[in-house]
PDB file of C-alpha atoms in Angstrom:
ATOM      1  CA  MET I   1     149.866  82.712  88.978  1.00  0.00           C
ATOM      2  CA  ALA I   2     146.360  81.400  88.647  1.00  0.00           C
ATOM      3  CA  GLU I   3     146.800  79.687  91.993  1.00  0.00           C
ATOM      4  CA  GLU I   4     147.815  82.993  93.579  1.00  0.00           C
ATOM      5  CA  LYS I   5     144.750  84.748  92.157  1.00  0.00           C
ATOM      6  CA  SER I   6     142.558  81.913  93.331  1.00  0.00           C
ATOM      7  CA  MET I   7     144.176  81.992  96.760  1.00  0.00           C
ATOM      8  CA  SER I   8     143.798  85.783  96.890  1.00  0.00           C
ATOM      9  CA  LYS I   9     140.109  85.483  96.005  1.00  0.00           C
ATOM     10  CA  VAL I  10     139.605  82.879  98.717  1.00  0.00           C
ATOM     11  CA  ILE I  11     141.429  85.013 101.307  1.00  0.00           C
ATOM     12  CA  PHE I  12     139.456  88.083 100.221  1.00  0.00           C
ATOM     13  CA  THR I  13     136.177  86.145 100.386  1.00  0.00           C
ATOM     14  CA  VAL I  14     137.008  84.780 103.836  1.00  0.00           C
ATOM     15  CA  PHE I  15     137.996  88.280 104.962  1.00  0.00           C
ATOM     16  CA  VAL I  16     134.711  89.742 103.637  1.00  0.00           C
ATOM     17  CA  VAL I  17     132.691  86.952 105.293  1.00  0.00           C
ATOM     18  CA  ILE I  18     134.461  87.584 108.618  1.00  0.00           C
ATOM     19  CA  LEU I  19     133.843  91.328 108.284  1.00  0.00           C
ATOM     20  CA  LEU I  20     130.161  90.724 107.532  1.00  0.00           C
ATOM     21  CA  ALA I  21     129.897  88.373 110.509  1.00  0.00           C
ATOM     22  CA  PHE I  22     131.439  91.051 112.762  1.00  0.00           C
ATOM     23  CA  LEU I  23     129.102  93.657 111.277  1.00  0.00           C
ATOM     24  CA  PHE I  24     125.982  91.549 111.918  1.00  0.00           C
ATOM     25  CA  PHE I  25     127.201  90.718 115.437  1.00  0.00           C
ATOM     26  CA  HIS I  26     127.803  94.437 116.060  1.00  0.00           C
ATOM     27  CA  PHE I  27     124.271  95.331 114.871  1.00  0.00           C
ATOM     28  CA  TYR I  28     122.808  92.582 117.030  1.00  0.00           C
ATOM     29  CA  LYS I  29     124.651  93.871 120.119  1.00  0.00           C
ATOM     30  CA  VAL I  30     123.734  97.515 119.382  1.00  0.00           C
ATOM     31  CA  ASN I  31     120.072  96.516 119.030  1.00  0.00           C
ATOM     32  CA  ALA I  32     120.161  94.622 122.340  1.00  0.00           C
ATOM     33  CA  ILE I  33     121.836  97.571 124.096  1.00  0.00           C
ATOM     34  CA  GLU I  34     119.267  99.974 122.628  1.00  0.00           C
ATOM     35  CA  LYS I  35     116.379  97.824 123.913  1.00  0.00           C
ATOM     36  CA  GLN I  36     117.980  97.651 127.369  1.00  0.00           C
ATOM     37  CA  TYR I  37     118.552 101.432 127.340  1.00  0.00           C
ATOM     38  CA  LYS I  38     114.923 102.141 126.400  1.00  0.00           C
ATOM     39  CA  SER I  39     113.702  99.797 129.118  1.00  0.00           C
ATOM     40  CA  THR I  40     115.956 101.475 131.683  1.00  0.00           C
ATOM     41  CA  VAL I  41     114.820 104.946 130.637  1.00  0.00           C
ATOM     42  CA  LYS I  42     111.174 103.901 130.883  1.00  0.00           C
ATOM     43  CA  THR I  43     111.749 102.463 134.373  1.00  0.00           C
ATOM     44  CA  ILE I  44     113.562 105.595 135.515  1.00  0.00           C
ATOM     45  CA  ASN I  45     110.803 107.839 134.150  1.00  0.00           C
ATOM     46  CA  THR I  46     108.190 105.794 135.978  1.00  0.00           C
ATOM     47  CA  GLN I  47     110.192 106.046 139.196  1.00  0.00           C
ATOM     48  CA  LEU I  48     110.580 109.812 138.726  1.00  0.00           C
ATOM     49  CA  GLU I  49     106.847 110.254 138.225  1.00  0.00           C
ATOM     50  CA  GLN I  50     106.145 108.239 141.368  1.00  0.00           C
ATOM     51  CA  ALA I  51     108.726 110.229 143.328  1.00  0.00           C
ATOM     52  CA  ASN I  52     107.193 113.504 142.118  1.00  0.00           C
ATOM     53  CA  LYS I  53     103.740 112.348 143.246  1.00  0.00           C
ATOM     54  CA  GLU I  54     105.151 111.435 146.652  1.00  0.00           C
ATOM     55  CA  ILE I  55     106.888 114.821 146.904  1.00  0.00           C
ATOM     56  CA  GLU I  56     103.634 116.632 146.090  1.00  0.00           C
ATOM     57  CA  ALA I  57     101.791 114.587 148.713  1.00  0.00           C
ATOM     58  CA  LEU I  58     104.463 115.445 151.266  1.00  0.00           C
ATOM     59  CA  LYS I  59     104.291 119.134 150.362  1.00  0.00           C
ATOM     60  CA  THR I  60     100.539 119.060 150.912  1.00  0.00           C
ATOM     61  CA  GLU I  61     100.989 117.273 154.228  1.00  0.00           C
ATOM     62  CA  ILE I  62     103.584 119.836 155.317  1.00  0.00           C
ATOM     63  CA  GLU I  63     101.181 122.674 154.449  1.00  0.00           C
ATOM     64  CA  VAL I  64      98.408 121.056 156.495  1.00  0.00           C
ATOM     65  CA  LEU I  65     100.796 120.624 159.425  1.00  0.00           C
ATOM     66  CA  ARG I  66     101.813 124.292 159.168  1.00  0.00           C
ATOM     67  CA  TYR I  67      98.158 125.323 159.284  1.00  0.00           C
ATOM     68  CA  LYS I  68      97.563 123.046 162.272  1.00  0.00           C
ATOM     69  CA  LEU I  69     100.531 124.653 164.011  1.00  0.00           C
ATOM     70  CA  GLU I  70      99.153 128.115 163.282  1.00  0.00           C
ATOM     71  CA  ILE I  71      95.764 127.134 164.667  1.00  0.00           C
ATOM     72  CA  ALA I  72      97.440 125.694 167.782  1.00  0.00           C
ATOM     73  CA  SER I  73      99.233 129.027 168.189  1.00  0.00           C
ATOM     74  CA  ILE I  74      95.890 130.851 167.865  1.00  0.00           C
ATOM     75  CA  ILE I  75      94.294 128.552 170.451  1.00  0.00           C
ATOM     76  CA  ASN I  76      97.202 129.350 172.759  1.00  0.00           C
ATOM     77  CA  GLU I  77      96.528 133.076 172.357  1.00  0.00           C
ATOM     78  CA  VAL I  78      92.807 132.542 173.022  1.00  0.00           C
ATOM     79  CA  ALA I  79      93.661 130.611 176.172  1.00  0.00           C
ATOM     80  CA  LYS I  80      95.753 133.594 177.288  1.00  0.00           C
ATOM     81  CA  ASN I  81      92.798 135.915 176.516  1.00  0.00           C
ATOM     82  CA  ASN I  82      94.857 137.680 173.802  1.00  0.00           C
ATOM     83  CA  PHE I  83      91.840 138.019 171.529  1.00  0.00           C
ATOM     84  CA  GLY I  84      93.317 140.853 169.453  1.00  0.00           C
ATOM     85  CA  LEU I  85      96.439 138.872 168.568  1.00  0.00           C
ATOM     86  CA  ALA I  86      94.375 135.726 167.984  1.00  0.00           C
ATOM     87  CA  LYS I  87      92.059 137.647 165.635  1.00  0.00           C
ATOM     88  CA  ASP I  88      95.036 139.041 163.705  1.00  0.00           C
ATOM     89  CA  LYS I  89      96.462 135.545 163.342  1.00  0.00           C
ATOM     90  CA  VAL I  90      93.145 134.146 162.100  1.00  0.00           C
ATOM     91  CA  ASP I  91      92.845 137.024 159.617  1.00  0.00           C
ATOM     92  CA  ALA I  92      96.386 136.355 158.351  1.00  0.00           C
ATOM     93  CA  LEU I  93      95.718 132.614 158.092  1.00  0.00           C
ATOM     94  CA  VAL I  94      92.496 133.105 156.128  1.00  0.00           C
ATOM     95  CA  ALA I  95      94.211 135.661 153.863  1.00  0.00           C
ATOM     96  CA  LYS I  96      96.989 133.159 153.188  1.00  0.00           C
ATOM     97  CA  LEU I  97      94.444 130.447 152.379  1.00  0.00           C
ATOM     98  CA  GLU I  98      92.549 132.821 150.106  1.00  0.00           C
ATOM     99  CA  LYS I  99      95.762 133.798 148.313  1.00  0.00           C
ATOM    100  CA  SER I 100      96.622 130.136 147.748  1.00  0.00           C
ATOM    101  CA  ASN I 101      93.101 129.511 146.351  1.00  0.00           C
ATOM    102  CA  HIS I 102      92.190 126.909 148.946  1.00  0.00           C
ATOM    103  CA  LYS I 103      89.406 124.692 147.603  1.00  0.00           C
ATOM    104  CA  ASN I 104      87.214 125.202 150.697  1.00  0.00           C
ATOM    105  CA  ILE I 105      87.707 128.967 151.052  1.00  0.00           C
ATOM    106  CA  GLU I 106      83.995 129.843 151.170  1.00  0.00           C
ATOM    107  CA  ASN I 107      83.391 127.567 154.159  1.00  0.00           C
ATOM    108  CA  ILE I 108      86.576 128.872 155.798  1.00  0.00           C
ATOM    109  CA  LYS I 109      85.347 132.465 155.426  1.00  0.00           C
ATOM    110  CA  LYS I 110      82.013 131.568 157.062  1.00  0.00           C
ATOM    111  CA  ILE I 111      83.823 129.983 160.003  1.00  0.00           C
ATOM    112  CA  LYS I 112      86.055 133.070 160.261  1.00  0.00           C
ATOM    113  CA  GLU I 113      82.970 135.288 160.495  1.00  0.00           C
ATOM    114  CA  GLU I 114      81.636 133.028 163.247  1.00  0.00           C
ATOM    115  CA  ILE I 115      84.974 133.312 165.067  1.00  0.00           C
ATOM    116  CA  ASP I 116      84.940 137.119 164.699  1.00  0.00           C
ATOM    117  CA  ILE I 117      81.532 137.232 166.413  1.00  0.00           C
ATOM    118  CA  LEU I 118      82.792 134.971 169.185  1.00  0.00           C
ATOM    119  CA  TYR I 119      85.783 137.285 169.796  1.00  0.00           C
ATOM    120  CA  VAL I 120      83.348 140.041 170.722  1.00  0.00           C
ATOM    121  CA  LYS I 121      81.611 137.694 173.156  1.00  0.00           C
ATOM    122  CA  LYS I 122      85.040 136.579 174.493  1.00  0.00           C
ATOM    123  CA  ASP I 123      83.854 132.991 174.887  1.00  0.00           C
ATOM    124  CA  ASN I 124      87.106 131.006 174.913  1.00  0.00           C
ATOM    125  CA  ASN I 125      85.523 127.553 174.670  1.00  0.00           C
ATOM    126  CA  LYS I 126      83.336 128.417 171.691  1.00  0.00           C
ATOM    127  CA  ILE I 127      86.253 130.179 169.956  1.00  0.00           C
ATOM    128  CA  ILE I 128      88.410 127.091 170.433  1.00  0.00           C
ATOM    129  CA  GLU I 129      85.567 124.926 169.141  1.00  0.00           C
ATOM    130  CA  ALA I 130      85.216 127.174 166.078  1.00  0.00           C
ATOM    131  CA  LEU I 131      88.981 127.005 165.524  1.00  0.00           C
ATOM    132  CA  GLY I 132      88.611 123.217 165.473  1.00  0.00           C
ATOM    133  CA  LYS I 133      85.993 123.617 162.739  1.00  0.00           C
ATOM    134  CA  LEU I 134      88.395 125.898 160.892  1.00  0.00           C
ATOM    135  CA  GLN I 135      91.112 123.270 161.102  1.00  0.00           C
ATOM    136  CA  LYS I 136      88.775 120.585 159.726  1.00  0.00           C
ATOM    137  CA  ALA I 137      87.709 122.882 156.896  1.00  0.00           C
ATOM    138  CA  ILE I 138      91.354 123.492 155.997  1.00  0.00           C
ATOM    139  CA  GLU I 139      92.082 119.766 155.974  1.00  0.00           C
ATOM    140  CA  GLU I 140      89.181 118.972 153.623  1.00  0.00           C
TER     141      GLU I 140
END
């Protein structure tokens, strides 16, 4: 009977040691997985931030291209001597820039006033030149 109790204690001790070994191994693996997860999350967040910056840069580039297209359309109207339509388009473009709080709006307004004076004179070349200035001011 004493041998059975002794054997039971040994089996129980071995069982407890094995359970503790499994428990420590489990904690070790969980810790390693947690570190890998945190590293992956940090990498993904960095990539997302970079992608967002690239998206914003592309949005800005698209806006500039839209403005360039509008100015090209205005130049086309000036070339056709459609000064009224060209003036309306410039007014709409400047209003849109003002609404979007363009950083160079004061300079843009001055160039618009110059263009308005040139419409009265109906000088196509100078209007087109002033529209080029407008485009550069928008791009700044």
